Tab-separated table of C-alpha atoms and ligand atoms in Angstrom:
chain	number	residue	atom	x	y	z
A	1	MET	CA	-7.044	9.602	38.621
A	2	GLY	CA	-3.558	11.182	39.023
A	3	PRO	CA	-2.398	13.533	41.605
A	4	GLY	CA	-4.076	16.975	41.580
A	5	ILE	CA	-6.947	15.961	39.564
A	6	GLU	CA	-10.393	16.281	40.988
A	7	VAL	CA	-13.151	13.729	40.179
A	8	GLY	CA	-15.081	14.883	37.151
A	9	GLN	CA	-12.159	16.983	35.871
A	10	VAL	CA	-10.992	15.868	32.609
A	11	PRO	CA	-7.288	15.658	31.822
A	12	ARG	CA	-6.350	17.942	28.886
A	13	ALA	CA	-3.241	18.033	26.926
A	14	ALA	CA	-1.971	20.643	24.302
A	15	LEU	CA	-1.928	19.664	20.811
A	16	PRO	CA	0.247	18.658	18.714
A	17	ILE	CA	2.152	16.307	21.181
A	18	ASN	CA	5.575	15.444	19.711
A	19	PRO	CA	7.212	12.557	21.587
A	20	ALA	CA	10.606	11.812	20.722
A	21	PHE	CA	11.163	8.137	19.883
A	22	GLN	CA	14.285	5.987	19.753
A	23	TRP	CA	13.377	2.394	18.951
A	24	SER	CA	15.052	-0.474	17.338
A	25	VAL	CA	13.953	-1.927	13.780
A	26	GLY	CA	14.858	-5.539	15.130
A	27	ASN	CA	17.415	-8.115	13.783
A	28	TRP	CA	15.564	-8.750	10.380
A	29	MET	CA	14.920	-5.050	9.485
A	30	ASP	CA	18.528	-4.499	10.448
A	31	HIS	CA	19.517	-7.047	7.893
A	32	PHE	CA	17.324	-5.454	5.303
A	33	TYR	CA	19.082	-1.945	5.923
A	34	ASP	CA	22.363	-3.397	5.833
A	35	GLY	CA	21.701	-5.012	2.225
A	36	LEU	CA	20.391	-1.550	1.107
A	37	LYS	CA	23.635	0.056	2.368
A	38	GLU	CA	25.417	-2.356	-0.169
A	39	GLY	CA	22.603	-1.514	-2.787
A	40	LYS	CA	20.925	-4.967	-2.489
A	41	LEU	CA	17.221	-5.615	-1.971
A	42	LEU	CA	17.062	-8.175	0.438
A	43	ALA	CA	13.889	-10.256	1.160
A	44	SER	CA	13.169	-13.025	3.894
A	45	LYS	CA	12.270	-16.496	2.583
A	46	CYS	CA	10.188	-19.095	4.696
A	47	PRO	CA	11.937	-22.415	4.523
A	48	GLY	CA	8.637	-24.099	5.343
A	49	CYS	CA	6.432	-22.814	2.512
A	50	ALA	CA	8.881	-20.785	0.313
A	51	ARG	CA	6.863	-17.428	0.647
A	52	VAL	CA	9.186	-14.342	0.061
A	53	TYR	CA	8.410	-11.432	2.107
A	54	LEU	CA	9.289	-7.775	1.080
A	55	PRO	CA	9.578	-6.013	3.525
A	56	PRO	CA	11.162	-8.847	5.316
A	57	ARG	CA	9.274	-10.783	8.198
A	58	MET	CA	10.655	-12.808	10.857
A	59	ILE	CA	7.806	-15.232	11.220
A	60	CYS	CA	5.852	-16.440	8.080
A	61	GLU	CA	2.203	-15.491	8.195
A	62	ARG	CA	0.887	-18.666	6.503
A	63	CYS	CA	2.839	-21.432	8.220
A	64	PHE	CA	4.283	-19.470	11.555
A	65	THR	CA	7.904	-20.948	10.523
A	66	LYS	CA	10.674	-18.595	11.134
A	67	CYS	CA	11.839	-16.974	8.023
A	68	GLU	CA	15.832	-17.494	8.275
A	69	GLU	CA	16.612	-17.647	4.573
A	70	TRP	CA	17.488	-14.465	2.751
A	71	VAL	CA	17.288	-13.850	-1.108
A	72	GLU	CA	18.387	-10.832	-3.001
A	73	LEU	CA	15.496	-9.501	-5.435
A	74	PRO	CA	16.263	-8.145	-8.932
A	75	GLU	CA	15.597	-4.438	-9.322
A	76	THR	CA	12.290	-4.638	-10.961
A	77	GLY	CA	8.702	-4.975	-9.645
A	78	THR	CA	5.098	-4.361	-10.767
A	79	VAL	CA	2.629	-1.617	-9.242
A	80	GLU	CA	-0.250	-3.511	-7.760
A	81	SER	CA	-2.101	-0.546	-6.570
A	82	TYR	CA	-1.406	3.312	-5.796
A	83	THR	CA	-2.712	6.474	-4.566
A	84	VAL	CA	-1.971	10.227	-4.995
A	85	ALA	CA	-0.945	12.147	-1.667
A	86	HIS	CA	-1.657	15.851	-1.839
A	87	VAL	CA	-0.477	16.489	1.953
A	88	LYS	CA	2.451	15.219	4.175
A	89	VAL	CA	2.585	15.016	7.699
A	90	GLY	CA	5.152	17.808	8.655
A	91	ALA	CA	7.689	18.072	11.572
A	92	ASN	CA	5.233	19.416	14.097
A	93	GLY	CA	2.718	16.678	13.264
A	94	GLU	CA	0.434	18.956	11.305
A	95	PHE	CA	-0.653	18.469	7.480
A	96	GLU	CA	1.376	20.223	5.292
A	97	GLU	CA	0.415	20.904	1.520
A	98	LEU	CA	2.931	19.238	-0.929
A	99	PRO	CA	4.351	21.421	-3.700
A	100	GLN	CA	3.264	18.673	-6.137
A	101	PRO	CA	1.188	15.631	-5.621
A	102	GLU	CA	2.914	12.353	-4.966
A	103	VAL	CA	2.330	8.984	-6.139
A	104	ILE	CA	2.370	6.284	-3.387
A	105	ALA	CA	2.442	2.818	-4.858
A	106	LEU	CA	2.103	-0.707	-3.557
A	107	VAL	CA	4.717	-2.685	-5.524
A	108	LYS	CA	5.232	-6.410	-5.802
A	109	GLN	CA	8.918	-6.967	-6.412
A	110	ASP	CA	9.782	-9.687	-8.756
A	111	GLY	CA	10.625	-12.811	-6.939
A	112	ALA	CA	8.310	-11.537	-3.691
A	113	ASP	CA	5.041	-12.793	-2.541
A	114	THR	CA	4.004	-9.415	-0.945
A	115	CYS	CA	4.195	-5.702	-1.584
A	116	VAL	CA	5.928	-2.939	-0.370
A	117	ALA	CA	4.325	0.880	-0.233
A	118	ALA	CA	6.767	3.389	-1.479
A	119	ARG	CA	6.785	6.709	-3.539
A	120	LEU	CA	6.764	6.484	-7.336
A	121	GLN	CA	8.793	8.843	-9.110
A	122	GLY	CA	7.576	10.287	-12.400
A	123	GLY	CA	4.003	11.782	-11.503
A	124	SER	CA	2.069	9.156	-12.874
A	125	ALA	CA	1.139	5.416	-12.354
A	126	SER	CA	-1.031	2.627	-13.517
A	127	VAL	CA	-1.746	-0.843	-12.113
A	128	GLY	CA	0.464	-3.385	-13.944
A	129	MET	CA	3.119	-0.772	-14.507
A	130	LYS	CA	6.733	-2.266	-14.499
A	131	VAL	CA	8.844	-0.282	-12.126
A	132	LYS	CA	12.528	-0.224	-10.923
A	133	VAL	CA	13.562	0.346	-7.303
A	134	VAL	CA	15.516	3.143	-6.362
A	135	ILE	CA	17.951	2.597	-3.649
A	136	ASP	CA	19.969	5.491	-1.818
A	137	PRO	CA	22.600	4.052	0.454
A	138	GLU	CA	23.876	7.685	1.350
A	139	ALA	CA	20.194	8.814	2.664
A	140	GLU	CA	20.453	10.940	5.577
A	141	SER	CA	18.113	8.648	7.371
A	142	PHE	CA	17.906	4.858	7.072
A	143	VAL	CA	14.269	4.764	6.410
A	144	ASN	CA	14.727	6.765	3.377
A	145	MET	CA	17.484	4.337	1.881
A	146	LEU	CA	14.679	2.769	-0.095
A	147	ALA	CA	13.945	5.923	-1.842
A	148	GLY	CA	11.122	4.478	-4.012
A	149	TYR	CA	10.389	3.318	-7.440
A	150	ARG	CA	10.785	4.856	-11.104
A	151	PRO	CA	9.146	3.624	-14.271
A	152	ALA	CA	11.343	0.749	-15.718
A	153	GLU	CA	10.990	2.334	-19.253
B	1	ZN	ZN1	5.573	-20.266	5.438
């Protein structure tokens, strides 16, 4: 128990709690975002088993080798799964209704062995649908540089 709290008392905090974070994405994600700034989609590749990771990973989940190779992937990929979001988490940590539902797709980029979750433009999706990545190097926040996907045709 902290100072000023009696035994049997339950400490309480008002919600929502809005902590301010300042964090590093690490060397691997830095390299990934540097690629996006140049309009390139970079994936890390395991020199041990040749598995290609997008988003990039530092250590291979299969053989625990350091993924020190980088490959540039083409802009095309395939929708492996998707969901439709009707709300988002707002600036105050509360759910906010979206003006229009958004499709969030799990996309396997051509040449990658893993999937990335991102917004899919166009309002509809299907498993197996071919898509193209949308990169916005000018995005206000680096996390939005991978702006999402759009239908390939
Ligand atoms: Zn490996």
